[in-house]
Each structure stands twice: as C-alpha cells, then as structure tokens.
Amino acid sequence: MNRKKELFLLILYATALIWSAISPVDRFTWWLEVTPALIALLLLLITYDRFQFTTLAYVLIFIHCVILFVGGHYTYARMPLFTWLKDVMDLDRNYYDRLGHIAQGFIPAIIIREILWRNSPLKGSRWLSFIVVSICLAISAMYELIEFGVALMTGKAAEAFLGTQGDVWDTQWDMLFALIGAIVSLILLSYVHTKQLNKKTRYRWF
C-alpha cells in the first residue's frame, strides 16, 4: 500500500474520530469505546518502519475503527440506523452491537493471519486458520472480561458500554458472533489476502 493511500485512510480516520467526539451520547462510554481504536493507531505508527500491513488489512482496520467511533458516539444500543431497523422489522433489540462483535472476529482474523503468515512457520500451514480463529476467540473473551471488570468498577456507569440490552446471554452471543465473523472472514478473504501477501516484502516485528 503506498503512502498516499495510507495518508488518505489516516485523514478519514481523523475525520471520523473528530465527528465521533462531538457531543456523544455519553462521554464516559465514548472513551471506553474509542480507546481500542486509539491504541491501534498508536501501535501502527510505532511499528510502521518495521512492519507495513497489506492494503486489505489497513482498510479493514479503518472500517473497524469507524464501527467503534460510531458506537462510541451513539452507544451501541442507540445507533439510529439500527434503531430504525429494530422498529421497522419489530426486532427485540438494536443489533449494531452484534455487528460490532462480528467485526471483532472478522477483522482481527486477517490482521492475525498476516502477522503469523509473515513472522512464523505457519505460512501455508493447515493449522494457520485454526490458530487464527482460536486467537480471535481469545480476544473476544478478553474483551468480555474487560467489560466485566469495567462494570464491577463503575456500576451503572458502564451499562451503555456493556450494551446487554436486557439479554442475560449477551456475553455468549458476543463471542459466538466473533467466532462466526472470524470463520467467514477466512472463507471470503483468504485468497485475496494471500495474493497481497505474496507481493508484499517480508518484514518482521522483531
């Protein structure tokens, strides 16, 4: 990916972040939701000289950040488009939260696949997809534990961050959707991703 495209994505990232920060529904929830996107940008900038991702990976990272920014601005339970869908389709909840958890598996799957492909003996291995999906599930479980910890420390202040919307099985559903997202991502994108990886100069993290 050339620097012009990367700069363009960075400008779009900054624009979405600024929009998200303007009068969010709840400022505390906003910080909780957008912090992972801020950390991701910091890590990408710090490691850029040693490791540049493929175009596919950068675009997916940007999409994931936008999903977080939108969720932070409105909270996942109040995202207007999905509230409208809830009303029109007589759904039991605002499903933007589910989209976020599908992305939590779909997008990291390609990022993890790229890191392992370029920095481990797993390139072309039959074990690669299994390990990628396992790591995605581990990330999902870790995120649920973070939500659990925040809820314990802040009480009702974390309700919008949790986004359970009254569903006692919300945590299990979240991890299931992350699992589905990871599997679908590998099925749909592995061929294109591999083509981009084969054209990419090999860099290591260490």
PDB file of C-alpha atoms in Angstrom:
ATOM      1  CA  MET A   1       0.000   0.000   0.000  1.00  0.00           C
ATOM      2  CA  ASN A   2       1.548   3.334  -0.998  1.00  0.00           C
ATOM      3  CA  ARG A   3       1.854   6.280   1.357  1.00  0.00           C
ATOM      4  CA  LYS A   4      -0.834   8.338  -0.411  1.00  0.00           C
ATOM      5  CA  LYS A   5      -3.448   5.667   0.280  1.00  0.00           C
ATOM      6  CA  GLU A   6      -2.254   5.313   3.858  1.00  0.00           C
ATOM      7  CA  LEU A   7      -2.406   9.088   4.354  1.00  0.00           C
ATOM      8  CA  PHE A   8      -5.916   9.139   2.867  1.00  0.00           C
ATOM      9  CA  LEU A   9      -7.066   6.476   5.347  1.00  0.00           C
ATOM     10  CA  LEU A  10      -5.411   8.408   8.174  1.00  0.00           C
ATOM     11  CA  ILE A  11      -7.298  11.571   7.198  1.00  0.00           C
ATOM     12  CA  LEU A  12     -10.572   9.640   7.065  1.00  0.00           C
ATOM     13  CA  TYR A  13      -9.737   8.118  10.471  1.00  0.00           C
ATOM     14  CA  ALA A  14      -9.124  11.572  11.974  1.00  0.00           C
ATOM     15  CA  THR A  15     -12.329  12.934  10.434  1.00  0.00           C
ATOM     16  CA  ALA A  16     -14.412  10.072  11.830  1.00  0.00           C
ATOM     17  CA  LEU A  17     -12.764  10.434  15.243  1.00  0.00           C
ATOM     18  CA  ILE A  18     -13.470  14.178  15.402  1.00  0.00           C
ATOM     19  CA  TRP A  19     -17.104  13.621  14.364  1.00  0.00           C
ATOM     20  CA  SER A  20     -17.459  10.905  16.980  1.00  0.00           C
ATOM     21  CA  ALA A  21     -16.054  13.163  19.714  1.00  0.00           C
ATOM     22  CA  ILE A  22     -18.563  15.965  19.091  1.00  0.00           C
ATOM     23  CA  SER A  23     -21.413  15.730  21.608  1.00  0.00           C
ATOM     24  CA  PRO A  24     -21.562  11.950  22.084  1.00  0.00           C
ATOM     25  CA  VAL A  25     -24.496  10.492  23.989  1.00  0.00           C
ATOM     26  CA  ASP A  26     -22.249   9.689  26.959  1.00  0.00           C
ATOM     27  CA  ARG A  27     -18.649  10.915  27.225  1.00  0.00           C
ATOM     28  CA  PHE A  28     -17.527   8.112  29.553  1.00  0.00           C
ATOM     29  CA  THR A  29     -18.897   5.466  27.180  1.00  0.00           C
ATOM     30  CA  TRP A  30     -17.259   7.283  24.269  1.00  0.00           C
ATOM     31  CA  TRP A  31     -13.842   6.937  25.863  1.00  0.00           C
ATOM     32  CA  LEU A  32     -14.421   3.271  26.601  1.00  0.00           C
ATOM     33  CA  GLU A  33     -15.466   2.540  23.014  1.00  0.00           C
ATOM     34  CA  VAL A  34     -12.863   4.552  21.092  1.00  0.00           C
ATOM     35  CA  THR A  35      -9.808   3.747  23.233  1.00  0.00           C
ATOM     36  CA  PRO A  36      -9.094   0.466  21.355  1.00  0.00           C
ATOM     37  CA  ALA A  37      -9.063   2.419  18.062  1.00  0.00           C
ATOM     38  CA  LEU A  38      -6.676   4.990  19.529  1.00  0.00           C
ATOM     39  CA  ILE A  39      -4.383   2.237  20.811  1.00  0.00           C
ATOM     40  CA  ALA A  40      -4.495   0.532  17.403  1.00  0.00           C
ATOM     41  CA  LEU A  41      -3.405   3.736  15.650  1.00  0.00           C
ATOM     42  CA  LEU A  42      -0.575   4.246  18.133  1.00  0.00           C
ATOM     43  CA  LEU A  43       0.705   0.697  17.604  1.00  0.00           C
ATOM     44  CA  LEU A  44       0.508   1.037  13.812  1.00  0.00           C
ATOM     45  CA  LEU A  45       2.516   4.265  13.935  1.00  0.00           C
ATOM     46  CA  ILE A  46       5.132   2.870  16.323  1.00  0.00           C
ATOM     47  CA  THR A  47       5.719  -0.295  14.280  1.00  0.00           C
ATOM     48  CA  TYR A  48       5.333   1.236  10.815  1.00  0.00           C
ATOM     49  CA  ASP A  49       9.055   1.336   9.981  1.00  0.00           C
ATOM     50  CA  ARG A  50       9.386  -2.383  10.742  1.00  0.00           C
ATOM     51  CA  PHE A  51       6.057  -3.738   9.548  1.00  0.00           C
ATOM     52  CA  GLN A  52       3.609  -2.433   6.974  1.00  0.00           C
ATOM     53  CA  PHE A  53       0.387  -4.339   6.522  1.00  0.00           C
ATOM     54  CA  THR A  54      -1.278  -5.185   3.222  1.00  0.00           C
ATOM     55  CA  THR A  55      -3.871  -2.850   1.718  1.00  0.00           C
ATOM     56  CA  LEU A  56      -6.638  -5.263   2.727  1.00  0.00           C
ATOM     57  CA  ALA A  57      -5.541  -5.230   6.370  1.00  0.00           C
ATOM     58  CA  TYR A  58      -5.309  -1.445   6.556  1.00  0.00           C
ATOM     59  CA  VAL A  59      -8.754  -0.973   5.024  1.00  0.00           C
ATOM     60  CA  LEU A  60     -10.271  -3.492   7.437  1.00  0.00           C
ATOM     61  CA  ILE A  61      -8.580  -1.822  10.413  1.00  0.00           C
ATOM     62  CA  PHE A  62     -10.026   1.509   9.310  1.00  0.00           C
ATOM     63  CA  ILE A  63     -13.528   0.008   8.982  1.00  0.00           C
ATOM     64  CA  HIS A  64     -13.268  -1.488  12.456  1.00  0.00           C
ATOM     65  CA  CYS A  65     -12.216   1.866  13.895  1.00  0.00           C
ATOM     66  CA  VAL A  66     -15.200   3.584  12.248  1.00  0.00           C
ATOM     67  CA  ILE A  67     -17.522   0.982  13.777  1.00  0.00           C
ATOM     68  CA  LEU A  68     -16.033   1.802  17.192  1.00  0.00           C
ATOM     69  CA  PHE A  69     -16.334   5.551  16.591  1.00  0.00           C
ATOM     70  CA  VAL A  70     -20.000   5.258  15.648  1.00  0.00           C
ATOM     71  CA  GLY A  71     -20.666   3.015  18.644  1.00  0.00           C
ATOM     72  CA  GLY A  72     -18.885   5.473  20.896  1.00  0.00           C
ATOM     73  CA  HIS A  73     -20.836   8.440  19.575  1.00  0.00           C
ATOM     74  CA  TYR A  74     -24.317   6.957  19.848  1.00  0.00           C
ATOM     75  CA  THR A  75     -23.648   3.965  22.162  1.00  0.00           C
ATOM     76  CA  TYR A  76     -24.347   0.575  20.624  1.00  0.00           C
ATOM     77  CA  ALA A  77     -27.899   0.423  21.953  1.00  0.00           C
ATOM     78  CA  ARG A  78     -28.920   3.743  20.338  1.00  0.00           C
ATOM     79  CA  MET A  79     -27.325   3.696  16.899  1.00  0.00           C
ATOM     80  CA  PRO A  80     -30.081   5.419  14.815  1.00  0.00           C
ATOM     81  CA  LEU A  81     -29.984   3.257  11.684  1.00  0.00           C
ATOM     82  CA  PHE A  82     -30.237   0.045  13.672  1.00  0.00           C
ATOM     83  CA  THR A  83     -32.888   1.559  15.930  1.00  0.00           C
ATOM     84  CA  TRP A  84     -34.891   2.263  12.768  1.00  0.00           C
ATOM     85  CA  LEU A  85     -34.358  -1.343  11.624  1.00  0.00           C
ATOM     86  CA  LYS A  86     -35.477  -2.531  15.048  1.00  0.00           C
ATOM     87  CA  ASP A  87     -38.727  -0.588  14.746  1.00  0.00           C
ATOM     88  CA  VAL A  88     -39.402  -1.447  11.106  1.00  0.00           C
ATOM     89  CA  MET A  89     -38.611  -5.148  11.464  1.00  0.00           C
ATOM     90  CA  ASP A  90     -40.037  -5.457  15.008  1.00  0.00           C
ATOM     91  CA  LEU A  91     -36.727  -6.742  16.365  1.00  0.00           C
ATOM     92  CA  ASP A  92     -36.100  -7.358  20.051  1.00  0.00           C
ATOM     93  CA  ARG A  93     -33.015  -5.093  20.251  1.00  0.00           C
ATOM     94  CA  ASN A  94     -30.699  -2.702  18.441  1.00  0.00           C
ATOM     95  CA  TYR A  95     -28.379  -5.056  16.569  1.00  0.00           C
ATOM     96  CA  TYR A  96     -25.486  -2.641  15.997  1.00  0.00           C
ATOM     97  CA  ASP A  97     -23.795  -4.315  18.955  1.00  0.00           C
ATOM     98  CA  ARG A  98     -23.953  -7.650  17.114  1.00  0.00           C
ATOM     99  CA  LEU A  99     -22.383  -6.062  14.039  1.00  0.00           C
ATOM    100  CA  GLY A 100     -19.576  -4.804  16.249  1.00  0.00           C
ATOM    101  CA  HIS A 101     -18.885  -8.281  17.570  1.00  0.00           C
ATOM    102  CA  ILE A 102     -18.966  -9.831  14.100  1.00  0.00           C
ATOM    103  CA  ALA A 103     -16.326  -7.243  13.174  1.00  0.00           C
ATOM    104  CA  GLN A 104     -14.417  -8.203  16.321  1.00  0.00           C
ATOM    105  CA  GLY A 105     -13.808 -11.592  14.711  1.00  0.00           C
ATOM    106  CA  PHE A 106     -13.952 -10.720  11.002  1.00  0.00           C
ATOM    107  CA  ILE A 107     -11.287  -8.005  11.001  1.00  0.00           C
ATOM    108  CA  PRO A 108      -8.740  -9.307  13.548  1.00  0.00           C
ATOM    109  CA  ALA A 109      -8.757 -12.620  11.654  1.00  0.00           C
ATOM    110  CA  ILE A 110      -6.983 -11.004   8.698  1.00  0.00           C
ATOM    111  CA  ILE A 111      -4.629  -8.997  10.909  1.00  0.00           C
ATOM    112  CA  ILE A 112      -3.623 -12.081  12.898  1.00  0.00           C
ATOM    113  CA  ARG A 113      -3.336 -14.157   9.725  1.00  0.00           C
ATOM    114  CA  GLU A 114      -0.954 -11.613   8.253  1.00  0.00           C
ATOM    115  CA  ILE A 115       1.254 -11.418  11.326  1.00  0.00           C
ATOM    116  CA  LEU A 116       1.511 -15.210  11.577  1.00  0.00           C
ATOM    117  CA  TRP A 117       1.998 -15.640   7.803  1.00  0.00           C
ATOM    118  CA  ARG A 118       4.907 -13.222   7.741  1.00  0.00           C
ATOM    119  CA  ASN A 119       6.516 -13.948  11.107  1.00  0.00           C
ATOM    120  CA  SER A 120       6.079 -17.631  11.876  1.00  0.00           C
ATOM    121  CA  PRO A 121       6.493 -21.065  10.278  1.00  0.00           C
ATOM    122  CA  LEU A 122       2.710 -21.216   9.761  1.00  0.00           C
ATOM    123  CA  LYS A 123       2.795 -19.806   6.221  1.00  0.00           C
ATOM    124  CA  GLY A 124       0.738 -22.212   4.121  1.00  0.00           C
ATOM    125  CA  SER A 125       0.125 -24.494   7.094  1.00  0.00           C
ATOM    126  CA  ARG A 126      -3.210 -26.244   7.620  1.00  0.00           C
ATOM    127  CA  TRP A 127      -3.008 -25.097  11.227  1.00  0.00           C
ATOM    128  CA  LEU A 128      -2.969 -21.413  10.315  1.00  0.00           C
ATOM    129  CA  SER A 129      -6.751 -20.929  10.090  1.00  0.00           C
ATOM    130  CA  PHE A 130      -7.394 -22.900  13.283  1.00  0.00           C
ATOM    131  CA  ILE A 131      -4.896 -20.824  15.244  1.00  0.00           C
ATOM    132  CA  VAL A 132      -6.237 -17.567  13.786  1.00  0.00           C
ATOM    133  CA  VAL A 133      -9.802 -18.443  14.824  1.00  0.00           C
ATOM    134  CA  SER A 134      -8.592 -19.527  18.278  1.00  0.00           C
ATOM    135  CA  ILE A 135      -6.791 -16.206  18.812  1.00  0.00           C
ATOM    136  CA  CYS A 136      -9.879 -14.287  17.657  1.00  0.00           C
ATOM    137  CA  LEU A 137     -11.959 -16.167  20.222  1.00  0.00           C
ATOM    138  CA  ALA A 138      -9.349 -15.404  22.893  1.00  0.00           C
ATOM    139  CA  ILE A 139      -9.504 -11.695  22.011  1.00  0.00           C
ATOM    140  CA  SER A 140     -13.303 -11.772  22.201  1.00  0.00           C
ATOM    141  CA  ALA A 141     -13.210 -13.481  25.584  1.00  0.00           C
ATOM    142  CA  MET A 142     -10.620 -10.975  26.847  1.00  0.00           C
ATOM    143  CA  TYR A 143     -12.852  -8.098  25.728  1.00  0.00           C
ATOM    144  CA  GLU A 144     -15.800  -9.590  27.603  1.00  0.00           C
ATOM    145  CA  LEU A 145     -13.611  -9.821  30.718  1.00  0.00           C
ATOM    146  CA  ILE A 146     -12.650  -6.167  30.279  1.00  0.00           C
ATOM    147  CA  GLU A 147     -16.344  -5.264  30.062  1.00  0.00           C
ATOM    148  CA  PHE A 148     -16.936  -7.339  33.199  1.00  0.00           C
ATOM    149  CA  GLY A 149     -14.134  -5.530  35.034  1.00  0.00           C
ATOM    150  CA  VAL A 150     -15.347  -2.083  33.977  1.00  0.00           C
ATOM    151  CA  ALA A 151     -18.882  -2.955  35.080  1.00  0.00           C
ATOM    152  CA  LEU A 152     -17.649  -4.051  38.505  1.00  0.00           C
ATOM    153  CA  MET A 153     -15.612  -0.890  38.984  1.00  0.00           C
ATOM    154  CA  THR A 154     -18.123   1.658  37.684  1.00  0.00           C
ATOM    155  CA  GLY A 155     -21.529   0.065  38.260  1.00  0.00           C
ATOM    156  CA  LYS A 156     -24.377   1.624  36.299  1.00  0.00           C
ATOM    157  CA  ALA A 157     -21.975   3.989  34.532  1.00  0.00           C
ATOM    158  CA  ALA A 158     -20.898   1.059  32.326  1.00  0.00           C
ATOM    159  CA  GLU A 159     -24.373  -0.033  31.213  1.00  0.00           C
ATOM    160  CA  ALA A 160     -24.082   1.676  27.819  1.00  0.00           C
ATOM    161  CA  PHE A 161     -20.613   0.171  27.349  1.00  0.00           C
ATOM    162  CA  LEU A 162     -21.873  -3.338  28.085  1.00  0.00           C
ATOM    163  CA  GLY A 163     -24.773  -2.976  25.659  1.00  0.00           C
ATOM    164  CA  THR A 164     -26.545  -6.066  27.001  1.00  0.00           C
ATOM    165  CA  GLN A 165     -29.994  -4.543  26.377  1.00  0.00           C
ATOM    166  CA  GLY A 166     -31.517  -6.897  28.923  1.00  0.00           C
ATOM    167  CA  ASP A 167     -30.149 -10.105  27.362  1.00  0.00           C
ATOM    168  CA  VAL A 168     -28.730 -12.446  30.025  1.00  0.00           C
ATOM    169  CA  TRP A 169     -26.895 -14.376  27.275  1.00  0.00           C
ATOM    170  CA  ASP A 170     -25.317 -11.275  25.735  1.00  0.00           C
ATOM    171  CA  THR A 171     -21.741 -12.339  26.543  1.00  0.00           C
ATOM    172  CA  GLN A 172     -22.202 -15.749  24.931  1.00  0.00           C
ATOM    173  CA  TRP A 173     -23.850 -14.228  21.859  1.00  0.00           C
ATOM    174  CA  ASP A 174     -20.998 -11.727  21.534  1.00  0.00           C
ATOM    175  CA  MET A 175     -18.367 -14.472  21.482  1.00  0.00           C
ATOM    176  CA  LEU A 176     -20.435 -16.581  19.075  1.00  0.00           C
ATOM    177  CA  PHE A 177     -20.709 -13.693  16.610  1.00  0.00           C
ATOM    178  CA  ALA A 178     -16.967 -13.041  16.883  1.00  0.00           C
ATOM    179  CA  LEU A 179     -16.373 -16.717  16.093  1.00  0.00           C
ATOM    180  CA  ILE A 180     -18.703 -16.560  13.079  1.00  0.00           C
ATOM    181  CA  GLY A 181     -17.029 -13.352  11.910  1.00  0.00           C
ATOM    182  CA  ALA A 182     -13.555 -14.901  12.062  1.00  0.00           C
ATOM    183  CA  ILE A 183     -14.593 -18.023  10.129  1.00  0.00           C
ATOM    184  CA  VAL A 184     -16.470 -16.055   7.454  1.00  0.00           C
ATOM    185  CA  SER A 185     -13.527 -13.678   7.084  1.00  0.00           C
ATOM    186  CA  LEU A 186     -11.107 -16.517   6.388  1.00  0.00           C
ATOM    187  CA  ILE A 187     -13.506 -18.128   3.932  1.00  0.00           C
ATOM    188  CA  LEU A 188     -14.165 -14.925   1.986  1.00  0.00           C
ATOM    189  CA  LEU A 189     -10.843 -13.107   2.147  1.00  0.00           C
ATOM    190  CA  SER A 190      -8.028 -15.666   2.451  1.00  0.00           C
ATOM    191  CA  TYR A 191      -7.488 -15.947  -1.321  1.00  0.00           C
ATOM    192  CA  VAL A 192      -7.252 -12.182  -1.876  1.00  0.00           C
ATOM    193  CA  HIS A 193      -5.177 -11.766   1.275  1.00  0.00           C
ATOM    194  CA  THR A 194      -2.713 -14.445   0.200  1.00  0.00           C
ATOM    195  CA  LYS A 195      -2.259 -12.762  -3.189  1.00  0.00           C
ATOM    196  CA  GLN A 196      -1.423  -9.479  -1.470  1.00  0.00           C
ATOM    197  CA  LEU A 197       0.908 -11.211   0.979  1.00  0.00           C
ATOM    198  CA  ASN A 198       2.842 -12.863  -1.832  1.00  0.00           C
ATOM    199  CA  LYS A 199       3.511  -9.422  -3.333  1.00  0.00           C
ATOM    200  CA  LYS A 200       4.493  -7.905  -0.020  1.00  0.00           C
ATOM    201  CA  THR A 201       8.124  -7.545   1.061  1.00  0.00           C
ATOM    202  CA  ARG A 202       8.671  -9.599   4.188  1.00  0.00           C
ATOM    203  CA  TYR A 203       9.159  -7.630   7.407  1.00  0.00           C
ATOM    204  CA  ARG A 204       9.415  -8.905  10.963  1.00  0.00           C
ATOM    205  CA  TRP A 205       8.192  -7.430  14.199  1.00  0.00           C
ATOM    206  CA  PHE A 206      11.462  -8.393  15.847  1.00  0.00           C
TER     207      PHE A 206
END
